[in-house]
Short mmCIF file of N, CA and C and ligand atoms in Angstrom, two decimals:
data_model
loop_
_atom_site.label_atom_id
_atom_site.label_comp_id
_atom_site.label_asym_id
_atom_site.label_seq_id
_atom_site.Cartn_x
_atom_site.Cartn_y
_atom_site.Cartn_z
N MET A 1 25.77 -5.58 5.79
CA MET A 1 24.80 -5.76 4.71
C MET A 1 23.37 -5.88 5.23
N ILE A 2 23.23 -6.71 6.29
CA ILE A 2 21.88 -6.93 6.83
C ILE A 2 21.24 -5.62 7.29
N ASN A 3 22.09 -4.73 7.84
CA ASN A 3 21.54 -3.44 8.31
C ASN A 3 21.00 -2.62 7.15
N ILE A 4 21.72 -2.66 6.03
CA ILE A 4 21.26 -1.89 4.86
C ILE A 4 19.95 -2.48 4.34
N LEU A 5 19.86 -3.82 4.33
CA LEU A 5 18.62 -4.46 3.84
C LEU A 5 17.45 -4.13 4.76
N LEU A 6 17.67 -4.22 6.08
CA LEU A 6 16.60 -3.89 7.03
C LEU A 6 16.18 -2.43 6.88
N MET A 7 17.17 -1.57 6.69
CA MET A 7 16.87 -0.13 6.56
C MET A 7 16.00 0.09 5.31
N LEU A 8 16.41 -0.50 4.17
CA LEU A 8 15.62 -0.33 2.94
C LEU A 8 14.22 -0.90 3.10
N HIS A 9 14.15 -2.08 3.76
CA HIS A 9 12.85 -2.74 4.00
C HIS A 9 11.92 -1.80 4.77
N VAL A 10 12.45 -1.23 5.84
CA VAL A 10 11.60 -0.39 6.70
C VAL A 10 11.28 0.95 6.02
N VAL A 11 12.23 1.51 5.28
CA VAL A 11 11.93 2.77 4.58
C VAL A 11 10.80 2.53 3.57
N ALA A 12 10.85 1.41 2.86
CA ALA A 12 9.79 1.09 1.89
C ALA A 12 8.44 0.94 2.61
N VAL A 13 8.46 0.28 3.76
CA VAL A 13 7.23 0.10 4.55
C VAL A 13 6.68 1.46 5.00
N VAL A 14 7.59 2.33 5.46
CA VAL A 14 7.17 3.66 5.93
C VAL A 14 6.51 4.44 4.79
N ILE A 15 7.12 4.38 3.60
CA ILE A 15 6.58 5.13 2.45
C ILE A 15 5.18 4.61 2.11
N TRP A 16 5.03 3.29 2.05
CA TRP A 16 3.73 2.71 1.65
C TRP A 16 2.66 2.94 2.73
N VAL A 17 2.96 2.51 3.96
CA VAL A 17 1.94 2.58 5.02
C VAL A 17 1.69 4.04 5.42
N GLY A 18 2.76 4.85 5.50
CA GLY A 18 2.58 6.27 5.84
C GLY A 18 1.76 7.00 4.78
N GLY A 19 2.00 6.68 3.51
CA GLY A 19 1.24 7.31 2.43
C GLY A 19 -0.24 6.96 2.52
N MET A 20 -0.53 5.68 2.81
CA MET A 20 -1.94 5.26 2.93
C MET A 20 -2.59 5.97 4.11
N LEU A 21 -1.86 6.06 5.22
CA LEU A 21 -2.44 6.69 6.41
C LEU A 21 -2.75 8.16 6.14
N PHE A 22 -1.82 8.86 5.50
CA PHE A 22 -2.06 10.28 5.20
C PHE A 22 -3.27 10.44 4.26
N ALA A 23 -3.32 9.61 3.20
CA ALA A 23 -4.41 9.72 2.24
C ALA A 23 -5.76 9.44 2.92
N HIS A 24 -5.77 8.39 3.76
CA HIS A 24 -7.04 7.92 4.32
C HIS A 24 -7.51 8.77 5.50
N MET A 25 -6.60 9.13 6.37
CA MET A 25 -6.98 9.76 7.63
C MET A 25 -6.96 11.29 7.58
N GLN A 26 -6.15 11.87 6.69
CA GLN A 26 -6.07 13.34 6.69
C GLN A 26 -6.65 13.94 5.40
N LEU A 27 -6.14 13.48 4.25
CA LEU A 27 -6.57 14.11 2.99
C LEU A 27 -8.04 13.80 2.66
N ARG A 28 -8.44 12.53 2.85
CA ARG A 28 -9.79 12.11 2.45
C ARG A 28 -10.91 12.91 3.14
N PRO A 29 -10.90 13.02 4.49
CA PRO A 29 -12.02 13.76 5.10
C PRO A 29 -12.07 15.22 4.68
N ILE A 30 -10.91 15.86 4.50
CA ILE A 30 -10.91 17.27 4.12
C ILE A 30 -11.38 17.43 2.67
N ALA A 31 -10.90 16.55 1.78
CA ALA A 31 -11.33 16.62 0.38
C ALA A 31 -12.84 16.39 0.29
N ALA A 32 -13.35 15.44 1.10
CA ALA A 32 -14.78 15.12 1.06
C ALA A 32 -15.63 16.30 1.54
N SER A 33 -15.12 17.03 2.55
CA SER A 33 -15.95 18.11 3.11
C SER A 33 -15.80 19.41 2.33
N GLN A 34 -14.71 19.58 1.57
CA GLN A 34 -14.47 20.90 0.97
C GLN A 34 -14.58 20.96 -0.54
N LEU A 35 -14.60 19.80 -1.22
CA LEU A 35 -14.59 19.83 -2.68
C LEU A 35 -15.84 19.18 -3.27
N GLU A 36 -16.31 19.74 -4.37
CA GLU A 36 -17.42 19.14 -5.12
C GLU A 36 -16.89 17.94 -5.91
N PRO A 37 -17.80 17.00 -6.28
CA PRO A 37 -17.33 15.77 -6.94
C PRO A 37 -16.33 15.98 -8.08
N PRO A 38 -16.54 16.88 -9.06
CA PRO A 38 -15.55 16.94 -10.15
C PRO A 38 -14.13 17.26 -9.67
N GLU A 39 -14.01 18.27 -8.78
CA GLU A 39 -12.66 18.62 -8.30
C GLU A 39 -12.09 17.50 -7.43
N ARG A 40 -12.97 16.94 -6.59
CA ARG A 40 -12.51 15.91 -5.64
C ARG A 40 -12.01 14.67 -6.40
N LEU A 41 -12.78 14.24 -7.40
CA LEU A 41 -12.41 13.03 -8.12
C LEU A 41 -11.16 13.26 -8.97
N ARG A 42 -11.06 14.45 -9.54
CA ARG A 42 -9.82 14.77 -10.30
C ARG A 42 -8.63 14.82 -9.36
N LEU A 43 -8.85 15.40 -8.16
CA LEU A 43 -7.76 15.45 -7.17
C LEU A 43 -7.25 14.03 -6.88
N TRP A 44 -8.18 13.08 -6.67
CA TRP A 44 -7.77 11.74 -6.30
C TRP A 44 -7.05 11.02 -7.44
N VAL A 45 -7.49 11.24 -8.67
CA VAL A 45 -6.76 10.65 -9.80
C VAL A 45 -5.32 11.17 -9.80
N GLY A 46 -5.17 12.48 -9.55
CA GLY A 46 -3.83 13.06 -9.49
C GLY A 46 -3.01 12.52 -8.33
N VAL A 47 -3.64 12.41 -7.15
CA VAL A 47 -2.93 11.92 -5.96
C VAL A 47 -2.49 10.46 -6.17
N PHE A 48 -3.41 9.62 -6.65
CA PHE A 48 -3.05 8.21 -6.87
C PHE A 48 -1.98 8.09 -7.95
N GLY A 49 -2.09 8.94 -8.96
CA GLY A 49 -1.10 8.90 -10.04
C GLY A 49 0.31 9.20 -9.54
N ARG A 50 0.40 9.99 -8.47
CA ARG A 50 1.72 10.28 -7.89
C ARG A 50 2.11 9.27 -6.82
N PHE A 51 1.11 8.74 -6.09
CA PHE A 51 1.42 7.83 -4.98
C PHE A 51 1.70 6.40 -5.46
N PHE A 52 0.92 5.90 -6.41
CA PHE A 52 1.04 4.48 -6.77
C PHE A 52 2.41 4.07 -7.32
N PRO A 53 3.11 4.93 -8.10
CA PRO A 53 4.47 4.51 -8.48
C PRO A 53 5.38 4.28 -7.27
N TRP A 54 5.18 5.06 -6.20
CA TRP A 54 5.96 4.86 -4.97
C TRP A 54 5.58 3.52 -4.33
N VAL A 55 4.28 3.16 -4.43
CA VAL A 55 3.85 1.87 -3.86
C VAL A 55 4.50 0.72 -4.64
N TRP A 56 4.52 0.81 -5.98
CA TRP A 56 5.19 -0.23 -6.77
C TRP A 56 6.65 -0.36 -6.35
N GLY A 57 7.32 0.80 -6.22
CA GLY A 57 8.73 0.77 -5.80
C GLY A 57 8.88 0.16 -4.42
N SER A 58 7.96 0.50 -3.51
CA SER A 58 8.02 -0.03 -2.15
C SER A 58 7.83 -1.55 -2.17
N ILE A 59 6.86 -2.02 -2.95
CA ILE A 59 6.59 -3.46 -2.98
C ILE A 59 7.81 -4.23 -3.50
N ILE A 60 8.40 -3.72 -4.57
CA ILE A 60 9.59 -4.40 -5.12
C ILE A 60 10.70 -4.42 -4.07
N THR A 61 10.90 -3.27 -3.40
CA THR A 61 11.95 -3.17 -2.38
C THR A 61 11.66 -4.12 -1.21
N ILE A 62 10.40 -4.15 -0.74
CA ILE A 62 10.03 -5.01 0.39
C ILE A 62 10.29 -6.49 0.04
N LEU A 63 9.91 -6.89 -1.18
CA LEU A 63 10.08 -8.29 -1.56
C LEU A 63 11.57 -8.65 -1.70
N VAL A 64 12.32 -7.80 -2.42
CA VAL A 64 13.74 -8.12 -2.64
C VAL A 64 14.48 -8.17 -1.31
N THR A 65 14.29 -7.13 -0.48
CA THR A 65 15.03 -7.10 0.80
C THR A 65 14.53 -8.20 1.73
N GLY A 66 13.20 -8.41 1.78
CA GLY A 66 12.64 -9.43 2.69
C GLY A 66 13.20 -10.81 2.39
N PHE A 67 13.19 -11.21 1.11
CA PHE A 67 13.68 -12.55 0.77
C PHE A 67 15.21 -12.64 0.88
N TRP A 68 15.87 -11.54 0.63
CA TRP A 68 17.33 -11.50 0.80
C TRP A 68 17.69 -11.73 2.28
N ILE A 69 16.96 -11.04 3.17
CA ILE A 69 17.21 -11.21 4.62
C ILE A 69 16.93 -12.66 5.02
N ILE A 70 15.83 -13.22 4.52
CA ILE A 70 15.49 -14.62 4.85
C ILE A 70 16.63 -15.54 4.41
N ASN A 71 17.17 -15.26 3.22
CA ASN A 71 18.28 -16.06 2.71
C ASN A 71 19.50 -15.96 3.63
N ILE A 72 19.80 -14.75 4.10
CA ILE A 72 20.94 -14.55 5.00
C ILE A 72 20.70 -15.29 6.32
N TYR A 73 19.45 -15.29 6.80
CA TYR A 73 19.13 -15.98 8.06
C TYR A 73 19.23 -17.50 7.92
N GLY A 74 19.25 -18.02 6.69
CA GLY A 74 19.39 -19.48 6.50
C GLY A 74 18.17 -20.12 5.85
N GLY A 75 17.31 -19.33 5.27
CA GLY A 75 16.19 -19.89 4.48
C GLY A 75 14.92 -20.06 5.29
N PHE A 76 13.92 -20.62 4.60
CA PHE A 76 12.57 -20.69 5.17
C PHE A 76 12.46 -21.64 6.36
N LYS A 77 13.34 -22.65 6.44
CA LYS A 77 13.21 -23.67 7.49
C LYS A 77 13.39 -23.09 8.89
N VAL A 78 14.23 -22.02 8.96
CA VAL A 78 14.59 -21.52 10.29
C VAL A 78 13.86 -20.21 10.64
N LEU A 79 12.79 -19.91 9.91
CA LEU A 79 12.15 -18.61 10.10
C LEU A 79 11.33 -18.55 11.39
N GLY A 80 11.39 -17.40 12.06
CA GLY A 80 10.54 -17.18 13.23
C GLY A 80 9.10 -16.95 12.80
N MET A 81 8.20 -17.15 13.78
CA MET A 81 6.78 -17.00 13.51
C MET A 81 6.46 -15.59 12.99
N HIS A 82 7.12 -14.56 13.56
CA HIS A 82 6.76 -13.19 13.18
C HIS A 82 7.04 -12.94 11.69
N ILE A 83 8.07 -13.62 11.15
CA ILE A 83 8.38 -13.39 9.73
C ILE A 83 7.33 -14.08 8.85
N ASN A 84 6.91 -15.29 9.26
CA ASN A 84 5.85 -15.98 8.49
C ASN A 84 4.57 -15.16 8.46
N VAL A 85 4.19 -14.64 9.63
CA VAL A 85 2.97 -13.85 9.70
C VAL A 85 3.11 -12.59 8.84
N MET A 86 4.28 -11.94 8.95
CA MET A 86 4.53 -10.73 8.16
C MET A 86 4.42 -11.01 6.67
N MET A 87 4.98 -12.16 6.26
CA MET A 87 4.99 -12.50 4.85
C MET A 87 3.56 -12.73 4.34
N VAL A 88 2.76 -13.47 5.13
CA VAL A 88 1.39 -13.77 4.70
C VAL A 88 0.57 -12.47 4.60
N ILE A 89 0.65 -11.63 5.64
CA ILE A 89 -0.13 -10.37 5.60
C ILE A 89 0.43 -9.47 4.49
N GLY A 90 1.77 -9.46 4.35
CA GLY A 90 2.39 -8.65 3.29
C GLY A 90 1.88 -9.05 1.92
N PHE A 91 1.81 -10.37 1.66
CA PHE A 91 1.29 -10.82 0.34
C PHE A 91 -0.16 -10.40 0.16
N LEU A 92 -0.94 -10.50 1.24
CA LEU A 92 -2.35 -10.10 1.16
C LEU A 92 -2.44 -8.60 0.80
N MET A 93 -1.61 -7.79 1.47
CA MET A 93 -1.60 -6.35 1.16
C MET A 93 -1.24 -6.10 -0.30
N MET A 94 -0.29 -6.87 -0.80
CA MET A 94 0.14 -6.68 -2.19
C MET A 94 -0.98 -7.07 -3.16
N LEU A 95 -1.68 -8.18 -2.86
CA LEU A 95 -2.80 -8.60 -3.71
C LEU A 95 -3.89 -7.52 -3.73
N ILE A 96 -4.19 -6.97 -2.54
CA ILE A 96 -5.21 -5.92 -2.47
C ILE A 96 -4.77 -4.71 -3.30
N PHE A 97 -3.47 -4.35 -3.20
CA PHE A 97 -2.99 -3.22 -4.00
C PHE A 97 -3.09 -3.51 -5.50
N PHE A 98 -2.69 -4.73 -5.91
CA PHE A 98 -2.76 -5.06 -7.35
C PHE A 98 -4.21 -4.94 -7.83
N HIS A 99 -5.14 -5.43 -6.99
CA HIS A 99 -6.55 -5.33 -7.37
C HIS A 99 -6.96 -3.86 -7.53
N VAL A 100 -6.62 -3.03 -6.53
CA VAL A 100 -6.95 -1.59 -6.60
C VAL A 100 -6.39 -1.00 -7.89
N PHE A 101 -5.12 -1.31 -8.16
CA PHE A 101 -4.43 -0.67 -9.29
C PHE A 101 -5.07 -1.06 -10.63
N PHE A 102 -5.36 -2.37 -10.78
CA PHE A 102 -5.80 -2.83 -12.10
C PHE A 102 -7.32 -2.81 -12.28
N ALA A 103 -8.09 -2.70 -11.19
CA ALA A 103 -9.56 -2.67 -11.36
C ALA A 103 -10.14 -1.29 -11.02
N PRO A 104 -10.45 -0.96 -9.74
CA PRO A 104 -11.14 0.31 -9.52
C PRO A 104 -10.36 1.56 -9.93
N TYR A 105 -9.04 1.55 -9.77
CA TYR A 105 -8.26 2.76 -10.13
C TYR A 105 -8.31 3.00 -11.65
N ARG A 106 -8.19 1.91 -12.41
CA ARG A 106 -8.25 2.05 -13.87
C ARG A 106 -9.63 2.59 -14.29
N ARG A 107 -10.69 2.04 -13.64
CA ARG A 107 -12.05 2.49 -13.99
C ARG A 107 -12.31 3.90 -13.48
N LEU A 108 -11.71 4.26 -12.34
CA LEU A 108 -11.85 5.64 -11.84
C LEU A 108 -11.28 6.62 -12.87
N LYS A 109 -10.10 6.30 -13.40
CA LYS A 109 -9.48 7.19 -14.40
C LYS A 109 -10.38 7.31 -15.64
N GLN A 110 -10.93 6.16 -16.09
CA GLN A 110 -11.80 6.19 -17.27
C GLN A 110 -13.04 7.03 -17.00
N ALA A 111 -13.65 6.84 -15.81
CA ALA A 111 -14.89 7.56 -15.49
C ALA A 111 -14.62 9.06 -15.36
N VAL A 112 -13.48 9.43 -14.77
CA VAL A 112 -13.15 10.86 -14.63
C VAL A 112 -12.91 11.46 -16.02
N ALA A 113 -12.21 10.72 -16.88
CA ALA A 113 -11.95 11.23 -18.24
C ALA A 113 -13.28 11.44 -18.99
N ALA A 114 -14.27 10.55 -18.71
CA ALA A 114 -15.57 10.66 -19.38
C ALA A 114 -16.53 11.60 -18.63
N GLU A 115 -16.05 12.17 -17.53
CA GLU A 115 -16.85 13.05 -16.66
C GLU A 115 -18.13 12.38 -16.18
N ASP A 116 -18.01 11.07 -15.93
CA ASP A 116 -19.12 10.29 -15.38
C ASP A 116 -18.93 10.27 -13.85
N TRP A 117 -19.41 11.33 -13.18
CA TRP A 117 -19.10 11.51 -11.75
C TRP A 117 -19.71 10.44 -10.86
N PRO A 118 -20.96 9.98 -11.09
CA PRO A 118 -21.48 8.91 -10.22
C PRO A 118 -20.64 7.63 -10.30
N ALA A 119 -20.25 7.24 -11.53
CA ALA A 119 -19.42 6.02 -11.69
C ALA A 119 -18.07 6.22 -11.03
N ALA A 120 -17.48 7.42 -11.22
CA ALA A 120 -16.17 7.70 -10.61
C ALA A 120 -16.27 7.66 -9.08
N GLY A 121 -17.37 8.22 -8.55
CA GLY A 121 -17.56 8.23 -7.10
C GLY A 121 -17.66 6.82 -6.55
N ALA A 122 -18.34 5.91 -7.29
CA ALA A 122 -18.48 4.52 -6.83
C ALA A 122 -17.11 3.84 -6.80
N LYS A 123 -16.27 4.10 -7.80
CA LYS A 123 -14.94 3.48 -7.84
C LYS A 123 -14.07 4.03 -6.72
N LEU A 124 -14.19 5.36 -6.48
CA LEU A 124 -13.40 5.95 -5.39
C LEU A 124 -13.80 5.35 -4.05
N ALA A 125 -15.11 5.08 -3.88
CA ALA A 125 -15.56 4.49 -2.62
C ALA A 125 -14.95 3.10 -2.42
N GLN A 126 -14.84 2.32 -3.51
CA GLN A 126 -14.19 0.99 -3.41
C GLN A 126 -12.73 1.13 -3.02
N ILE A 127 -12.05 2.08 -3.67
CA ILE A 127 -10.62 2.28 -3.38
C ILE A 127 -10.45 2.69 -1.92
N ARG A 128 -11.36 3.56 -1.44
CA ARG A 128 -11.26 4.03 -0.05
C ARG A 128 -11.35 2.84 0.91
N THR A 129 -12.32 1.94 0.67
CA THR A 129 -12.46 0.78 1.55
C THR A 129 -11.20 -0.08 1.52
N LEU A 130 -10.70 -0.35 0.31
CA LEU A 130 -9.56 -1.26 0.19
C LEU A 130 -8.29 -0.64 0.77
N ILE A 131 -8.10 0.67 0.57
CA ILE A 131 -6.91 1.31 1.15
C ILE A 131 -7.05 1.36 2.67
N GLY A 132 -8.28 1.53 3.17
CA GLY A 132 -8.49 1.49 4.63
C GLY A 132 -8.09 0.13 5.19
N ILE A 133 -8.47 -0.95 4.48
CA ILE A 133 -8.09 -2.30 4.94
C ILE A 133 -6.58 -2.45 4.89
N ASN A 134 -5.96 -2.03 3.79
CA ASN A 134 -4.51 -2.20 3.65
C ASN A 134 -3.74 -1.38 4.68
N MET A 135 -4.25 -0.18 4.98
CA MET A 135 -3.59 0.65 5.98
C MET A 135 -3.61 -0.06 7.34
N THR A 136 -4.78 -0.64 7.69
CA THR A 136 -4.90 -1.35 8.97
C THR A 136 -3.97 -2.57 8.99
N LEU A 137 -3.96 -3.33 7.88
CA LEU A 137 -3.07 -4.50 7.82
C LEU A 137 -1.61 -4.07 7.94
N GLY A 138 -1.26 -2.95 7.31
CA GLY A 138 0.13 -2.47 7.36
C GLY A 138 0.55 -2.11 8.77
N VAL A 139 -0.32 -1.38 9.49
CA VAL A 139 0.02 -1.00 10.86
C VAL A 139 0.12 -2.27 11.73
N LEU A 140 -0.81 -3.22 11.50
CA LEU A 140 -0.79 -4.49 12.25
C LEU A 140 0.52 -5.25 12.00
N THR A 141 0.93 -5.28 10.73
CA THR A 141 2.15 -6.03 10.38
C THR A 141 3.37 -5.45 11.08
N ILE A 142 3.42 -4.12 11.13
CA ILE A 142 4.55 -3.48 11.83
C ILE A 142 4.48 -3.85 13.31
N ALA A 143 3.26 -3.77 13.90
CA ALA A 143 3.11 -4.08 15.33
C ALA A 143 3.51 -5.53 15.60
N ILE A 144 3.08 -6.44 14.72
CA ILE A 144 3.35 -7.88 14.92
C ILE A 144 4.85 -8.16 14.95
N ARG A 145 5.61 -7.44 14.11
CA ARG A 145 7.07 -7.66 14.06
C ARG A 145 7.68 -7.48 15.44
N TYR A 146 7.11 -6.54 16.22
CA TYR A 146 7.74 -6.23 17.51
C TYR A 146 7.05 -6.91 18.68
N ILE A 147 5.90 -7.56 18.42
CA ILE A 147 5.14 -8.12 19.54
C ILE A 147 5.21 -9.65 19.59
N ILE A 148 5.11 -10.33 18.42
CA ILE A 148 5.11 -11.81 18.45
C ILE A 148 6.48 -12.32 18.92
C1 LIG B 1 5.72 -9.84 1.97
C2 LIG B 1 6.95 -9.97 2.08
C3 LIG B 1 7.79 -9.67 3.29
C4 LIG B 1 8.88 -10.42 3.65
C5 LIG B 1 9.39 -11.65 2.93
C6 LIG B 1 9.44 -9.81 4.83
C7 LIG B 1 10.57 -10.27 5.50
C8 LIG B 1 11.17 -9.67 6.57
C9 LIG B 1 12.33 -10.15 7.27
C10 LIG B 1 13.08 -11.43 6.94
C11 LIG B 1 12.62 -9.27 8.28
C12 LIG B 1 13.73 -9.38 9.32
C13 LIG B 1 13.08 -9.85 10.60
C14 LIG B 1 13.98 -9.90 11.80
O1 LIG B 1 15.14 -9.47 11.73
O2 LIG B 1 13.51 -10.38 12.83
C15 LIG B 1 11.65 -8.21 8.23
C16 LIG B 1 11.60 -7.12 9.09
C17 LIG B 1 10.58 -6.22 9.15
N1 LIG B 1 9.50 -6.13 8.29
FE1 LIG B 1 9.11 -7.41 6.73
N2 LIG B 1 8.70 -8.71 5.19
C18 LIG B 1 7.67 -8.58 4.29
C19 LIG B 1 6.68 -7.61 4.29
C20 LIG B 1 6.55 -6.63 5.26
C21 LIG B 1 5.46 -5.69 5.34
C22 LIG B 1 4.30 -5.63 4.36
C23 LIG B 1 5.68 -4.91 6.44
C24 LIG B 1 4.87 -3.79 7.03
C25 LIG B 1 3.80 -3.29 6.52
C26 LIG B 1 6.92 -5.33 7.04
C27 LIG B 1 7.52 -4.73 8.15
C28 LIG B 1 8.70 -5.10 8.72
C29 LIG B 1 9.31 -4.46 9.87
C30 LIG B 1 8.75 -3.26 10.64
C31 LIG B 1 10.49 -5.16 10.14
C32 LIG B 1 11.46 -4.89 11.29
C33 LIG B 1 12.76 -4.32 10.82
C34 LIG B 1 13.75 -4.22 11.96
O3 LIG B 1 13.59 -4.86 13.00
O4 LIG B 1 14.71 -3.46 11.83
N3 LIG B 1 7.43 -6.37 6.29
N4 LIG B 1 10.76 -8.47 7.18
#
Protein backbone atom coordinates (compact mmCIF):
# COMPACT_ATOMS: atom_id res chain seq x y z
CA MET A 1 0.00 0.00 0.00
CA ILE A 2 2.72 2.45 1.01
CA ASN A 3 4.40 2.00 -2.38
CA ILE A 4 1.19 2.91 -4.21
CA LEU A 5 0.74 6.00 -2.01
CA LEU A 6 4.35 7.12 -2.56
CA MET A 7 4.00 6.52 -6.29
CA LEU A 8 0.79 8.61 -6.49
CA HIS A 9 2.40 11.31 -4.32
CA VAL A 10 5.42 11.59 -6.59
CA VAL A 11 3.43 11.40 -9.84
CA ALA A 12 1.28 14.31 -8.60
CA VAL A 13 4.44 16.26 -7.69
CA VAL A 14 5.95 15.55 -11.13
CA ILE A 15 2.79 16.78 -12.91
CA TRP A 16 2.61 20.01 -10.86
CA VAL A 17 6.31 20.94 -10.68
CA GLY A 18 7.11 19.68 -14.22
CA GLY A 19 4.19 21.66 -15.64
CA MET A 20 5.36 24.86 -13.91
CA LEU A 21 8.92 24.33 -15.12
CA PHE A 22 7.82 23.82 -18.73
CA ALA A 23 5.51 26.86 -18.64
CA HIS A 24 8.09 29.11 -16.98
CA MET A 25 11.36 28.04 -18.56
CA GLN A 26 10.38 26.95 -22.08
CA LEU A 27 6.96 28.23 -23.17
CA ARG A 28 7.14 31.70 -21.57
CA PRO A 29 10.33 33.02 -23.25
CA ILE A 30 9.27 31.76 -26.69
CA ALA A 31 5.71 33.14 -26.35
CA ALA A 32 7.16 36.48 -25.18
CA SER A 33 9.56 36.75 -28.12
CA GLN A 34 7.25 35.50 -30.89
CA LEU A 35 3.70 36.62 -30.11
CA GLU A 36 2.01 40.01 -29.91
CA PRO A 37 0.07 40.77 -26.69
CA PRO A 38 -3.43 39.68 -27.89
CA GLU A 39 -2.27 36.25 -29.12
CA ARG A 40 0.14 35.80 -26.22
CA LEU A 41 -2.41 36.65 -23.53
CA ARG A 42 -5.08 34.46 -25.14
CA LEU A 43 -2.52 31.65 -25.37
CA TRP A 44 -1.84 31.89 -21.62
CA VAL A 45 -5.53 31.90 -20.69
CA GLY A 46 -5.85 28.70 -22.75
CA VAL A 47 -2.70 27.12 -21.27
CA PHE A 48 -3.72 27.91 -17.67
CA GLY A 49 -7.24 26.71 -18.38
CA ARG A 50 -5.79 23.31 -19.28
CA PHE A 51 -3.00 23.20 -16.68
CA PHE A 52 -4.79 24.40 -13.53
CA PRO A 53 -7.30 21.50 -13.32
CA TRP A 54 -4.25 19.19 -13.24
CA VAL A 55 -2.79 21.31 -10.43
CA TRP A 56 -6.03 20.98 -8.41
CA GLY A 57 -5.92 17.21 -8.96
CA SER A 58 -2.25 17.12 -7.97
CA ILE A 59 -2.85 19.11 -4.78
CA ILE A 60 -5.71 16.85 -3.69
CA THR A 61 -3.58 13.76 -4.45
CA ILE A 62 -0.51 15.17 -2.63
CA LEU A 63 -2.56 15.99 0.48
CA VAL A 64 -4.50 12.71 0.62
CA THR A 65 -1.44 10.51 0.00
CA GLY A 66 0.87 12.65 2.20
CA PHE A 67 -1.38 12.48 5.26
CA TRP A 68 -2.20 8.83 4.61
CA ILE A 69 1.54 7.99 4.59
CA ILE A 70 2.03 10.01 7.80
CA ASN A 71 -0.79 8.01 9.37
CA ILE A 72 0.84 4.71 8.33
CA TYR A 73 4.18 5.90 9.78
CA GLY A 74 2.45 6.45 13.16
CA GLY A 75 1.27 10.06 13.08
CA PHE A 76 2.78 13.48 13.53
CA LYS A 77 4.74 12.67 16.73
CA VAL A 78 7.21 10.41 14.95
CA LEU A 79 7.76 12.46 11.79
CA GLY A 80 11.25 13.08 10.43
CA MET A 81 12.46 16.62 9.87
CA HIS A 82 12.31 16.25 6.07
CA ILE A 83 8.56 15.54 6.19
CA ASN A 84 7.87 18.59 8.39
CA VAL A 85 9.85 20.82 6.06
CA MET A 86 8.11 19.30 3.02
CA MET A 87 4.72 19.87 4.58
CA VAL A 88 5.40 23.53 5.45
CA ILE A 89 6.79 24.36 1.98
CA GLY A 90 4.02 22.28 0.37
CA PHE A 91 1.34 24.30 2.20
CA LEU A 92 3.06 27.53 1.15
CA MET A 93 3.04 26.36 -2.49
CA MET A 94 -0.65 25.52 -2.22
CA LEU A 95 -1.48 28.95 -0.74
CA ILE A 96 0.44 30.64 -3.56
CA PHE A 97 -1.47 28.55 -6.12
CA PHE A 98 -4.85 29.36 -4.52
CA HIS A 99 -3.96 33.05 -4.65
CA VAL A 100 -2.94 32.79 -8.34
CA PHE A 101 -6.12 30.90 -9.18
CA PHE A 102 -8.60 33.15 -7.39
CA ALA A 103 -6.95 36.57 -7.90
CA PRO A 104 -4.65 37.30 -10.89
CA TYR A 105 -5.84 34.37 -13.06
CA ARG A 106 -9.50 35.34 -12.63
CA ARG A 107 -8.66 38.98 -13.47
CA LEU A 108 -6.48 37.89 -16.42
CA LYS A 109 -9.47 36.04 -17.89
CA GLN A 110 -11.73 39.07 -17.35
CA ALA A 111 -9.18 41.46 -18.91
CA VAL A 112 -8.63 39.18 -21.94
CA ALA A 113 -12.40 38.85 -22.44
CA ALA A 114 -12.64 42.67 -22.34
CA GLU A 115 -9.58 42.96 -24.66
CA ASP A 116 -7.90 45.18 -22.06
CA TRP A 117 -4.35 44.14 -23.00
CA PRO A 118 -2.39 46.39 -20.57
CA ALA A 119 -4.45 45.10 -17.59
CA ALA A 120 -4.14 41.51 -18.83
CA GLY A 121 -0.36 41.94 -19.25
CA ALA A 122 -0.05 43.21 -15.65
CA LYS A 123 -1.95 40.17 -14.31
CA LEU A 124 0.16 37.80 -16.42
CA ALA A 125 3.31 39.40 -15.00
CA GLN A 126 2.05 38.69 -11.44
CA ILE A 127 1.26 35.09 -12.34
CA ARG A 128 4.71 34.70 -13.90
CA THR A 129 6.42 35.86 -10.68
CA LEU A 130 4.29 33.64 -8.45
CA ILE A 131 4.69 30.55 -10.65
CA GLY A 132 8.45 31.22 -10.74
CA ILE A 133 8.48 31.22 -6.92
CA ASN A 134 6.36 28.06 -6.73
CA MET A 135 8.52 26.27 -9.29
CA THR A 136 11.64 27.06 -7.22
CA LEU A 137 9.93 25.96 -3.99
CA GLY A 138 8.79 22.74 -5.69
CA VAL A 139 12.28 21.83 -6.91
CA LEU A 140 13.66 22.69 -3.43
CA THR A 141 11.06 20.50 -1.73
CA ILE A 142 11.99 17.53 -3.89
CA ALA A 143 15.70 18.15 -3.20
CA ILE A 144 15.08 18.48 0.56
CA ARG A 145 13.33 15.08 0.68
CA TYR A 146 16.58 13.43 -0.41
CA ILE A 147 19.10 15.68 1.34
CA ILE A 148 17.88 16.41 4.91
C1 LIG B 1 1.86 19.54 1.81
C2 LIG B 1 1.66 18.34 2.08
C3 LIG B 1 2.64 17.20 1.97
C4 LIG B 1 2.69 16.16 2.85
C5 LIG B 1 1.81 15.99 4.07
C6 LIG B 1 3.72 15.26 2.38
C7 LIG B 1 4.07 14.07 3.01
C8 LIG B 1 4.99 13.16 2.56
C9 LIG B 1 5.35 11.93 3.21
C10 LIG B 1 4.79 11.45 4.54
C11 LIG B 1 6.30 11.30 2.44
C12 LIG B 1 7.03 10.00 2.75
C13 LIG B 1 8.41 10.38 3.23
C14 LIG B 1 9.35 9.23 3.47
O1 LIG B 1 9.01 8.08 3.16
O2 LIG B 1 10.44 9.50 3.98
C15 LIG B 1 6.54 12.13 1.29
C16 LIG B 1 7.43 11.83 0.27
C17 LIG B 1 7.78 12.69 -0.74
N1 LIG B 1 7.22 13.93 -1.00
FE1 LIG B 1 5.75 14.84 0.11
N2 LIG B 1 4.30 15.75 1.25
C18 LIG B 1 3.69 16.94 0.94
C19 LIG B 1 3.98 17.78 -0.12
C20 LIG B 1 4.99 17.55 -1.04
C21 LIG B 1 5.38 18.47 -2.09
C22 LIG B 1 4.72 19.82 -2.34
C23 LIG B 1 6.43 17.90 -2.76
C24 LIG B 1 7.24 18.41 -3.91
C25 LIG B 1 7.04 19.50 -4.56
C26 LIG B 1 6.68 16.61 -2.16
C27 LIG B 1 7.64 15.70 -2.61
C28 LIG B 1 7.88 14.47 -2.07
C29 LIG B 1 8.88 13.53 -2.56
C30 LIG B 1 9.81 13.74 -3.76
C31 LIG B 1 8.81 12.41 -1.72
C32 LIG B 1 9.69 11.17 -1.80
C33 LIG B 1 8.95 9.96 -2.26
C34 LIG B 1 9.82 8.72 -2.17
O3 LIG B 1 10.83 8.71 -1.48
O4 LIG B 1 9.49 7.73 -2.84
N3 LIG B 1 5.78 16.43 -1.13
N4 LIG B 1 5.73 13.27 1.37
